[in-house]
Amino acid sequence: MTGFFWFDWPLLALSLANGIVLLWLGLVVLLNTERRTAGVALLVAAAWLGSAFFAAHTAILASGEGPASAALNLWWEIGWLPLLALPLTWYGVVLWYGGFGVDPGLRRRHRLPLALLGLLFVALVVAFFATAGLPSFVDAVNLRFEGTLSFWGAPWFLVLYPLYMLAALALCFDALLRPAPAPTRYGAAGRSRARPWLLTANSLLVLAGALVTAIMLWVARTPGPTATNELFRSALPSLAGWSADAAAARRLALAITWADLLISALLTGVIVCISYALVQYEVFSGRPLPRHALRRHWREAWLLAAGYGIVVGAALAAGWRPVYSLLLTALLMTLFFALLGWRTFAAQTDFVRRLQPFVVSTHLVEEVITPGAGSGAQDAGATFAALCDEVLQTDYGALVASGALADLVTQPLRYPADAPLPPSLPRFDAATDDLLPLAPGTDAAWALPLHGRQGQLGVLLLGRRRGDGLYTEEEIAIARAIGERLLDLQATAALARRLLDLTRVQWAEGQVADRQTRRVLHDEILPDLHAALITLRHEPEAQAEQAVDLLAAVHRQIADLLRALPVRPPARPSGRLLEDLRRLVTEEMAPRFDSVRFAAGADASGTAARLRPLTAEVTFYAVSELVR
């Protein structure tokens, strides 16, 4: 450390925060990914290597021992291993993001550079650790590199490492700018929105790499107490007049200190960009949709890392005794745990509040039994509005029935109520269950197919989310469940309303027929029967022909009355759907048509037998209404 509190404090805070977030990020990716592929392993390795580097960086900064101590030299060697591996690992992560395994063009462009960088990495590791070519920490501090192989008078690692690092970062731009097509259209939208964040992260890494290169070249130019350096004198003669004295060494030390702080800040920006792209769009997890809970945990992780870095960094920069740092850590963890519980309860309360519109009564019975009642439709509209406004946070939504429910649900739900519908609905494959983007030009930007056991039920049209973000996995699951439920409720209400109206009509027809039967029997048939009886009793022989005529007329009236009675289907089918339909058409409905013929396909019997009793009964009454 420099010994200046206001300089060491932010440096330690950044180093601690970066290490904590990278450790958390690696664990989150490892535990929450859908498939643990080689790309996931690369990303986890990159995050943990970065965390290990910042751990070594913090240990070197906070150590109170001299530069010749064995502990500092150990952390110095540990810190170089992630530094060597990170450029190649990041290059591998970017290649995986770009589709190296599925895109022949990307694989053809980067196969040779990847192999060369891999060989260079192995050579650097062997040169550093197997041949003891890495100078000790005290030698590096004093710029003594006389025991190290040199290029143009400069230590070899000060020349090769910057070239290796900048080459890897430059190759990353090609993979980021020309990636392979995403497997899904929603994944393509997420990848396109994550690309600016990854490009920003790579650009910040290039800036950090340029600073590292500049410092390394400065180190190569500045001689130590017992060594001279010919790099710039051979390559750049114009700088040969710069005398290497104690003042130059002091300027170099000051530049290294400020560069360390600036590079730490740049790396913090890199971590923010990469972690945001991961949790916001889940481009590395293999999941088709991002998750809202991951975003919340990302914010909490940064809050913990920032708070811990600020508090513990201040204690380390001030040189407090370790027990005070431990007490501060315990206090900070307790405070963070309390805040986490508070936010968890607040999120649960907000979830219950947002859930209320979806668990209230739909007043289905009132709508069905009350003619002209619109409470059920209003409740469905309010539920759909709550879904769009509270859950999905969009300014446009439409729920349109299709397939088997199109004839039952004729009025789509809209948000707002006067929102227009697209001129045509999108077409989906039978097995498509993904959220699909729509062509620009309408308020609808996404289409979500809704399915049931009988096939497609409808489609949920959604506008762009507020803030132009992507819908999360939880939100789409809720939208699908609520959309299917609303369509089922509307179809059930429509079918129940039709059956109830049919029952009312049949009951009214029965009442009219009953009254008509009573009137005909009382006013026409009974007087004729009475007259026939009187005629037969008083003059049995003379009036026999007249009595027979009266009885024949009565017979005809009764027959006509029976034919005029309305045909009623059985109150409940017998359970054999085909037999019930045949009896309905050929017997009970036959008088209404000139001719009737009932035909069923070869597989109709098996299909009808597999239907549930409730489904068979609803089908029977629906066919009855259709035939009527």
XYZ file of C-alpha atoms in Angstrom:
628
model
C 0.000 0.000 0.000
C 1.026 3.613 -0.464
C 0.325 4.641 3.124
C -2.233 7.253 2.040
C -5.634 6.289 3.456
C -7.779 8.032 0.837
C -5.860 6.278 -1.929
C -5.573 2.820 -0.411
C -9.206 2.705 0.722
C -10.866 2.772 -2.753
C -8.182 0.455 -4.127
C -8.876 -2.159 -1.449
C -12.646 -1.648 -1.694
C -12.631 -2.252 -5.453
C -10.404 -5.305 -5.125
C -12.582 -6.877 -2.413
C -15.856 -6.116 -4.220
C -14.595 -7.500 -7.524
C -13.390 -10.713 -5.906
C -16.697 -11.270 -4.072
C -18.878 -10.660 -7.131
C -16.764 -12.909 -9.359
C -16.907 -15.722 -6.809
C -20.700 -15.318 -6.562
C -21.051 -15.173 -10.338
C -19.187 -18.437 -10.840
C -21.315 -20.207 -8.241
C -24.561 -18.846 -9.684
C -23.684 -19.966 -13.204
C -22.599 -23.404 -12.011
C -25.682 -24.024 -9.863
C -28.380 -22.438 -12.027
C -27.418 -23.359 -15.557
C -29.710 -25.658 -17.510
C -26.881 -27.796 -18.916
C -23.324 -27.950 -17.601
C -21.483 -27.730 -20.902
C -17.873 -26.909 -21.717
C -18.869 -23.273 -22.204
C -20.350 -23.147 -18.714
C -17.134 -24.643 -17.340
C -15.122 -21.942 -19.139
C -17.294 -19.162 -17.738
C -17.108 -20.551 -14.201
C -13.344 -20.953 -14.550
C -12.988 -17.361 -15.789
C -15.041 -16.021 -12.874
C -13.124 -18.004 -10.266
C -9.749 -17.175 -11.822
C -10.673 -13.503 -11.631
C -11.740 -13.934 -8.014
C -8.425 -15.664 -7.229
C -6.501 -12.802 -8.847
C -8.315 -10.182 -6.768
C -7.758 -12.280 -3.643
C -4.018 -12.253 -4.346
C -4.195 -8.549 -5.202
C -5.929 -7.747 -1.916
C -3.475 -9.884 0.048
C -0.501 -8.062 -1.505
C -2.061 -4.645 -0.876
C -3.104 -5.345 2.706
C 0.021 -7.199 3.787
C 2.060 -5.348 6.356
C 5.191 -7.354 5.636
C 8.156 -6.191 3.611
C 8.604 -7.033 -0.072
C 11.137 -9.736 0.741
C 8.691 -11.806 2.812
C 7.821 -15.330 1.735
C 4.079 -14.636 2.088
C 4.161 -11.759 -0.378
C 6.222 -13.784 -2.825
C 3.679 -16.622 -2.582
C 0.747 -14.283 -3.328
C 2.800 -12.766 -6.164
C 3.149 -16.182 -7.814
C -0.493 -17.085 -7.148
C -1.656 -13.838 -8.746
C 0.250 -14.507 -11.958
C -1.471 -17.836 -12.690
C -4.969 -16.325 -13.185
C -3.386 -13.431 -15.070
C -1.937 -15.907 -17.545
C -5.131 -17.952 -17.894
C -7.731 -15.165 -18.010
C -7.113 -13.860 -21.580
C -7.391 -17.345 -23.083
C -10.366 -18.248 -20.871
C -12.239 -15.073 -21.790
C -11.503 -15.745 -25.451
C -12.984 -19.234 -25.037
C -16.100 -17.835 -23.334
C -16.646 -15.346 -26.153
C -16.173 -18.093 -28.756
C -18.774 -20.195 -26.985
C -21.163 -17.236 -26.905
C -20.555 -16.674 -30.620
C -21.426 -20.293 -31.478
C -17.995 -21.818 -32.037
C -19.415 -25.326 -31.775
C -22.269 -24.817 -34.264
C -21.034 -22.223 -36.763
C -18.533 -23.569 -39.329
C -17.549 -20.061 -40.407
C -16.638 -18.946 -36.901
C -14.827 -22.217 -36.281
C -12.863 -21.833 -39.500
C -11.818 -18.267 -38.660
C -10.742 -18.947 -35.091
C -9.407 -22.503 -35.086
C -5.812 -21.486 -35.828
C -5.723 -18.392 -33.534
C -7.193 -20.459 -30.706
C -4.511 -23.121 -31.149
C -1.713 -20.528 -31.258
C -2.983 -18.751 -28.147
C -3.269 -22.088 -26.369
C 0.339 -22.940 -27.215
C 1.476 -19.493 -26.098
C -0.373 -19.899 -22.810
C 1.268 -23.266 -22.170
C 4.672 -21.796 -23.034
C 4.137 -18.884 -20.645
C 3.072 -21.174 -17.805
C 6.051 -23.462 -18.350
C 8.420 -20.512 -18.593
C 7.027 -18.905 -15.456
C 6.751 -21.843 -13.111
C 8.641 -24.826 -14.528
C 11.838 -22.928 -15.327
C 11.571 -20.459 -12.434
C 11.608 -17.631 -14.942
C 9.277 -15.452 -12.874
C 11.226 -12.882 -10.838
C 10.485 -12.702 -7.140
C 8.351 -9.920 -5.737
C 11.313 -8.091 -4.238
C 13.193 -8.277 -7.562
C 10.167 -6.968 -9.437
C 9.778 -4.084 -6.969
C 13.450 -3.162 -7.367
C 13.387 -3.686 -11.176
C 16.110 -6.334 -11.016
C 15.659 -8.682 -13.986
C 19.261 -9.646 -14.663
C 18.525 -13.356 -14.129
C 15.657 -13.350 -16.619
C 15.794 -14.014 -20.335
C 15.446 -10.721 -22.190
C 14.278 -9.491 -25.566
C 16.036 -6.309 -26.665
C 17.261 -5.954 -23.108
C 13.758 -6.266 -21.593
C 12.463 -9.233 -19.544
C 10.748 -11.643 -21.879
C 7.448 -11.764 -19.996
C 7.145 -7.965 -20.215
C 7.147 -8.378 -24.001
C 5.241 -11.625 -24.596
C 2.444 -11.237 -22.055
C 1.101 -7.912 -23.451
C 1.146 -9.363 -26.971
C -0.672 -12.501 -25.808
C -3.274 -10.493 -23.870
C -4.010 -7.912 -26.578
C -4.177 -10.587 -29.300
C -6.815 -12.530 -27.333
C -8.888 -9.388 -26.741
C -8.655 -8.346 -30.387
C -9.868 -11.766 -31.536
C -12.823 -11.481 -29.154
C -14.183 -8.555 -31.155
C -14.591 -10.717 -34.257
C -16.567 -13.372 -32.351
C -18.757 -10.724 -30.692
C -19.485 -8.804 -33.879
C -20.161 -11.863 -36.065
C -21.771 -14.555 -33.890
C -23.690 -17.581 -35.116
C -27.511 -17.386 -35.316
C -29.271 -18.108 -32.027
C -31.268 -21.378 -31.775
C -34.507 -19.510 -30.947
C -35.843 -16.147 -32.058
C -36.332 -15.006 -28.473
C -32.766 -16.119 -27.750
C -31.640 -14.048 -30.740
C -33.336 -10.998 -29.243
C -31.617 -11.600 -25.907
C -28.259 -12.130 -27.585
C -28.580 -8.936 -29.635
C -29.385 -6.944 -26.492
C -26.541 -8.521 -24.542
C -23.985 -7.886 -27.297
C -23.479 -4.151 -26.474
C -22.725 -5.061 -22.860
C -20.200 -7.702 -23.890
C -18.612 -5.373 -26.428
C -18.343 -2.713 -23.738
C -16.753 -5.241 -21.391
C -14.224 -6.275 -24.031
C -13.452 -2.626 -24.841
C -12.824 -1.918 -21.153
C -10.558 -4.954 -21.059
C -8.639 -3.545 -24.021
C -8.207 -0.249 -22.148
C -7.018 -2.117 -19.072
C -4.698 -4.206 -21.248
C -3.317 -1.060 -22.860
C -2.572 0.379 -19.419
C -0.887 -2.861 -18.365
C 1.160 -2.836 -21.569
C 2.178 0.778 -21.043
C 3.269 0.083 -17.467
C 5.200 -3.014 -18.530
C 6.978 -1.072 -21.254
C 7.743 1.649 -18.730
C 9.168 -0.968 -16.391
C 11.240 -2.335 -19.263
C 12.546 1.176 -19.975
C 13.441 2.010 -16.369
C 16.607 0.255 -15.110
C 17.026 -1.043 -11.618
C 19.960 -0.382 -9.331
C 22.223 -2.934 -11.014
C 20.768 -3.433 -14.480
C 20.472 -1.397 -17.621
C 17.814 -1.684 -20.237
C 18.248 -1.347 -23.976
C 14.658 -1.961 -25.179
C 13.693 1.588 -26.041
C 17.236 2.622 -26.911
C 17.288 -0.066 -29.592
C 13.702 0.186 -30.775
C 12.893 3.849 -30.159
C 16.066 5.938 -30.353
C 14.122 9.158 -29.814
C 13.578 8.184 -26.179
C 17.206 7.322 -25.520
C 17.849 10.672 -23.911
C 15.570 9.854 -20.991
C 17.934 9.359 -18.083
C 17.092 6.513 -15.742
C 17.666 7.791 -12.255
C 15.948 7.696 -8.892
C 13.434 10.314 -9.994
C 12.393 8.117 -12.922
C 11.905 5.170 -10.570
C 9.739 7.322 -8.300
C 7.654 8.456 -11.255
C 7.259 4.826 -12.318
C 6.119 3.812 -8.830
C 3.555 6.623 -8.812
C 2.342 5.624 -12.281
C 2.008 1.979 -11.222
C -0.034 3.020 -8.190
C -2.453 5.172 -10.175
C -2.626 2.586 -12.953
C -3.506 -0.061 -10.365
C -6.439 2.036 -9.160
C -7.606 2.847 -12.680
C -7.290 -0.761 -13.864
C -9.262 -1.952 -10.820
C -12.016 0.531 -11.689
C -12.007 -0.602 -15.325
C -12.230 -4.238 -14.256
C -15.162 -3.335 -12.013
C -16.900 -1.969 -15.094
C -16.051 -5.177 -16.953
C -17.568 -7.306 -14.199
C -20.700 -5.141 -14.106
C -21.202 -5.473 -17.873
C -20.603 -9.231 -18.005
C -22.695 -10.037 -14.942
C -25.517 -7.767 -16.132
C -25.600 -9.461 -19.534
C -25.669 -12.831 -17.808
C -28.483 -12.150 -15.326
C -30.516 -9.830 -17.565
C -30.497 -11.990 -20.694
C -28.962 -15.306 -19.487
C -26.852 -15.577 -22.635
C -24.488 -18.067 -20.969
C -26.895 -20.216 -18.942
C -28.540 -22.075 -21.838
C -32.041 -21.112 -20.727
C -34.483 -19.721 -23.312
C -35.736 -16.955 -21.026
C -34.131 -14.880 -18.270
C -35.341 -15.117 -14.691
C -36.478 -12.225 -12.516
C -35.127 -13.745 -9.294
C -31.603 -13.810 -10.729
C -31.709 -10.053 -11.319
C -32.747 -9.423 -7.731
C -29.944 -11.616 -6.407
C -27.486 -9.803 -8.698
C -28.385 -6.472 -7.113
C -28.117 -7.971 -3.644
C -24.719 -9.492 -4.460
C -23.374 -6.123 -5.592
C -24.824 -4.478 -2.481
C -23.063 -7.011 -0.262
C -19.792 -6.747 -2.184
C -19.813 -2.939 -2.174
C -20.677 -2.722 1.514
C -18.108 -5.308 2.497
C -15.424 -3.715 0.318
C -16.047 -0.223 1.688
C -16.109 -1.227 5.359
C -13.343 -3.829 5.383
C -11.250 -1.839 2.898
C -11.374 1.161 5.222
C -10.298 -0.985 8.169
C -7.379 -2.441 6.216
C -6.321 0.931 4.812
C -6.387 2.464 8.290
C -4.218 -0.337 9.642
C -6.630 -1.439 12.347
C -5.963 -4.561 14.335
C -7.462 -7.737 12.780
C -9.974 -8.138 15.620
C -11.607 -4.838 14.682
C -11.895 -5.915 11.060
C -13.475 -9.162 12.231
C -16.006 -7.281 14.368
C -16.838 -4.992 11.459
C -17.330 -8.014 9.225
C -19.711 -9.608 11.748
C -21.653 -6.351 12.050
C -21.851 -5.986 8.284
C -23.041 -9.563 7.752
C -25.733 -9.155 10.423
C -26.903 -5.903 8.874
C -26.974 -7.410 5.404
C -28.903 -10.456 6.629
C -31.492 -8.178 8.262
C -31.818 -6.113 5.088
C -32.133 -9.280 3.022
C -34.959 -10.513 5.257
C -36.687 -7.141 5.035
C -36.497 -7.107 1.255
C -37.640 -10.737 1.078
C -40.741 -9.958 3.148
C -41.385 -6.847 1.054
C -41.092 -8.881 -2.147
C -43.461 -11.501 -0.721
C -45.998 -8.821 0.227
C -45.765 -7.312 -3.229
C -46.195 -10.766 -4.765
C -49.367 -11.385 -2.735
C -50.702 -7.969 -3.751
C -50.052 -8.703 -7.411
C -51.559 -12.181 -7.016
C -54.914 -10.935 -5.686
C -56.517 -10.164 -9.085
C -55.888 -13.764 -10.156
C -57.383 -15.550 -7.136
C -60.625 -13.585 -6.678
C -63.985 -15.021 -7.733
C -64.807 -14.813 -11.423
C -68.592 -14.667 -10.697
C -69.120 -17.372 -13.281
C -72.376 -18.635 -11.722
C -73.853 -15.139 -11.556
C -72.994 -14.507 -15.184
C -74.520 -17.807 -16.297
C -77.793 -17.680 -14.351
C -78.456 -13.948 -14.794
C -79.524 -13.033 -18.340
C -77.547 -10.090 -19.702
C -75.121 -10.023 -16.758
C -71.640 -8.841 -17.710
C -69.825 -9.219 -14.395
C -67.891 -12.267 -15.565
C -66.632 -10.515 -18.689
C -65.692 -7.482 -16.619
C -63.822 -9.667 -14.119
C -61.958 -11.423 -16.942
C -61.034 -8.053 -18.423
C -59.821 -6.786 -15.041
C -57.747 -9.931 -14.528
C -56.196 -9.590 -17.962
C -55.462 -5.899 -17.361
C -53.736 -6.779 -14.078
C -51.676 -9.413 -15.901
C -50.477 -6.916 -18.514
C -49.938 -3.968 -16.182
C -48.700 -5.549 -12.946
C -46.947 -8.743 -14.023
C -45.799 -8.257 -17.604
C -45.423 -4.462 -17.385
C -46.498 -3.850 -20.949
C -48.800 -1.257 -22.478
C -50.445 -3.630 -24.950
C -51.967 -7.075 -24.682
C -54.616 -9.159 -26.451
C -55.945 -12.633 -25.690
C -57.542 -14.214 -28.759
C -59.157 -17.658 -28.837
C -58.483 -20.018 -31.717
C -58.976 -23.644 -32.606
C -61.628 -25.453 -30.602
C -62.536 -22.370 -28.547
C -62.895 -19.900 -31.419
C -66.679 -20.459 -31.727
C -67.232 -20.153 -27.979
C -65.004 -17.148 -27.188
C -65.817 -14.648 -29.903
C -64.730 -11.465 -28.110
C -60.971 -11.222 -27.408
C -59.678 -9.610 -24.235
C -57.673 -6.443 -24.849
C -55.493 -4.120 -22.846
C -56.337 -1.275 -23.053
C -59.980 -2.088 -23.765
C -59.960 -0.159 -27.053
C -56.608 -1.510 -28.264
C -56.623 -2.617 -31.919
C -55.926 -6.166 -33.018
C -53.382 -7.073 -35.704
C -54.922 -7.642 -39.140
C -54.004 -11.338 -38.957
C -52.914 -13.724 -36.237
C -49.530 -15.472 -36.470
C -49.405 -19.129 -37.457
C -47.697 -21.606 -35.168
C -46.427 -25.123 -35.544
C -48.338 -27.739 -33.621
C -45.483 -28.293 -31.164
C -44.390 -24.645 -30.884
C -44.459 -23.404 -27.327
C -41.921 -20.568 -27.513
C -42.465 -16.846 -27.361
C -42.153 -15.626 -30.948
C -41.337 -12.102 -32.163
C -43.727 -10.426 -34.584
C -42.975 -8.186 -37.515
C -42.803 -4.478 -36.640
C -45.630 -2.176 -37.618
C -48.239 -3.073 -34.980
C -48.552 -2.655 -31.236
C -47.986 -6.395 -30.772
C -44.303 -7.333 -30.588
C -44.499 -10.906 -29.240
C -46.900 -13.833 -29.631
C -47.280 -16.651 -27.105
C -49.232 -19.746 -28.245
C -51.561 -21.291 -25.669
C -52.220 -25.025 -25.782
C -54.542 -27.528 -24.152
C -55.211 -31.229 -24.444
C -57.252 -30.671 -27.585
C -54.553 -28.594 -29.308
C -54.126 -24.859 -29.609
C -56.556 -22.817 -27.520
C -55.516 -19.310 -28.493
C -52.699 -16.816 -28.695
C -51.523 -14.137 -26.276
C -50.254 -11.023 -28.051
C -47.916 -8.786 -26.073
C -46.391 -5.411 -26.763
C -42.888 -4.362 -25.849
C -42.111 -4.366 -22.185
C -41.679 -1.030 -20.472
C -38.032 -0.059 -20.606
C -37.596 -2.258 -23.708
C -36.484 -5.198 -21.562
C -37.135 -8.889 -22.151
C -39.838 -10.918 -20.471
C -38.546 -13.321 -17.843
C -39.157 -17.040 -17.599
C -41.412 -16.612 -14.555
C -43.484 -13.912 -16.255
C -44.064 -15.978 -19.393
C -45.042 -19.022 -17.304
C -47.556 -16.908 -15.352
C -48.870 -15.326 -18.557
C -49.347 -18.738 -20.181
C -51.169 -20.187 -17.159
C -53.444 -17.169 -16.705
C -54.156 -16.875 -20.434
C -55.186 -20.530 -20.679
C -57.283 -20.174 -17.515
C -59.092 -17.093 -18.828
C -59.846 -18.805 -22.137
C -61.143 -21.890 -20.314
C -63.348 -19.755 -18.064
C -64.751 -17.780 -20.977
C -65.413 -20.942 -22.985
C -67.001 -22.634 -19.975
C -69.216 -19.618 -19.346
C -70.254 -19.437 -23.010
C -71.023 -23.152 -23.175
C -72.912 -23.095 -19.870
C -74.848 -20.032 -21.013
C -75.840 -21.727 -24.256
C -76.905 -24.903 -22.492
C -78.865 -22.897 -19.936
C -80.561 -20.904 -22.695
C -81.401 -24.179 -24.420
C -82.842 -25.510 -21.174
C -84.916 -22.361 -20.756
C -86.244 -22.668 -24.312
C -87.076 -26.332 -23.804
C -88.774 -25.581 -20.506
C -90.811 -22.785 -22.106
C -91.748 -25.039 -25.009
C -92.775 -27.723 -22.545
C -94.932 -25.286 -20.607
C -96.618 -24.071 -23.791
C -97.176 -27.641 -24.990
C -98.590 -28.653 -21.617
C -101.042 -25.771 -21.577
C -101.971 -26.435 -25.186
C -102.552 -30.120 -24.377
C -104.752 -29.214 -21.432
C -106.767 -26.783 -23.557
C -107.270 -29.233 -26.434
C -108.219 -32.068 -24.078
C -110.615 -29.875 -22.127
C -112.157 -27.830 -24.914
C -112.202 -30.213 -27.877
C -111.523 -33.839 -27.065
C -113.489 -34.287 -23.839
C -116.731 -32.749 -25.248
C -116.561 -35.071 -28.261
C -115.965 -38.093 -26.038
C -118.879 -37.044 -23.832
C -121.162 -36.624 -26.832
C -120.161 -40.041 -28.169
C -120.927 -41.670 -24.823
C -124.347 -40.022 -24.631
C -125.158 -41.078 -28.172
C -124.184 -44.696 -27.554
C -126.075 -44.846 -24.266
C -129.440 -43.477 -25.411
C -129.605 -44.627 -29.022
C -126.979 -47.325 -29.423
C -128.110 -48.645 -32.797
C -129.366 -45.559 -34.589
C -126.434 -43.333 -33.703
C -123.623 -45.902 -33.865
C -122.236 -44.504 -37.110
C -122.261 -40.960 -35.717
C -120.462 -42.132 -32.530
C -117.815 -43.894 -34.599
C -117.197 -40.678 -36.528
C -116.827 -38.749 -33.268
C -114.374 -41.290 -31.875
C -112.364 -41.256 -35.108
C -112.165 -37.466 -34.958
C -111.015 -37.667 -31.353
C -108.346 -40.190 -32.355
C -107.067 -37.880 -35.049
C -106.950 -34.932 -32.635
C -104.969 -36.926 -30.081
C -102.532 -38.121 -32.763
C -102.054 -34.574 -34.053
C -101.534 -33.354 -30.508
C -98.852 -35.952 -29.840
C -97.053 -35.076 -33.051
C -97.149 -31.381 -32.118
C -95.492 -31.974 -28.744
C -91.815 -30.768 -28.705
C -89.181 -33.467 -28.850
C -86.986 -33.412 -25.743
C -83.604 -35.085 -25.554
C -82.990 -37.291 -22.559
C -82.189 -35.373 -19.404
C -78.823 -37.161 -19.227
C -77.072 -39.280 -21.874
C -76.601 -42.942 -21.171
C -72.807 -42.749 -21.438
C -72.500 -44.346 -24.888
C -71.872 -41.249 -26.980
C -72.305 -42.735 -30.458
C -75.500 -44.569 -29.484
C -76.899 -41.440 -27.836
C -76.104 -39.349 -30.917
C -77.662 -41.947 -33.230
C -80.862 -41.998 -31.153
C -80.909 -38.213 -31.012
C -80.623 -37.798 -34.783
C -82.648 -40.749 -36.083
C -85.452 -40.809 -33.520
C -85.930 -37.576 -31.649
C -84.847 -35.092 -34.338
C -86.113 -37.051 -37.366
C -89.543 -35.349 -37.549
C -87.827 -32.000 -38.104
C -86.124 -33.105 -41.357
C -87.208 -34.650 -44.648
C -84.719 -37.497 -44.258
C -82.045 -38.426 -41.716
C -79.001 -40.711 -42.051
C -76.492 -41.272 -39.226
C -72.928 -42.304 -40.196
C -69.812 -42.735 -38.023
C -66.214 -43.374 -39.066
C -64.308 -46.552 -38.322
C -62.255 -45.001 -35.519
C -65.108 -42.937 -34.071
C -66.126 -45.649 -31.619
C -62.654 -45.909 -30.098
C -62.264 -42.147 -29.866
C -65.673 -41.759 -28.227
C -64.894 -44.513 -25.729
C -61.728 -42.703 -24.594
C -63.560 -39.464 -23.815
C -64.184 -38.572 -20.219
C -67.879 -38.736 -19.127
C -68.058 -34.962 -18.703
C -66.548 -34.369 -22.146
C -68.941 -36.875 -23.724
C -71.940 -35.220 -22.060
C -70.896 -31.734 -23.189
C -70.365 -33.062 -26.724
C -73.839 -34.629 -26.728
C -75.571 -31.412 -25.725
C -73.465 -29.377 -28.155
C -74.480 -31.664 -31.053
C -78.080 -31.484 -29.883
C -77.989 -27.692 -30.019
C -76.301 -27.760 -33.429
C -78.894 -30.128 -34.912
C -81.737 -28.143 -33.383
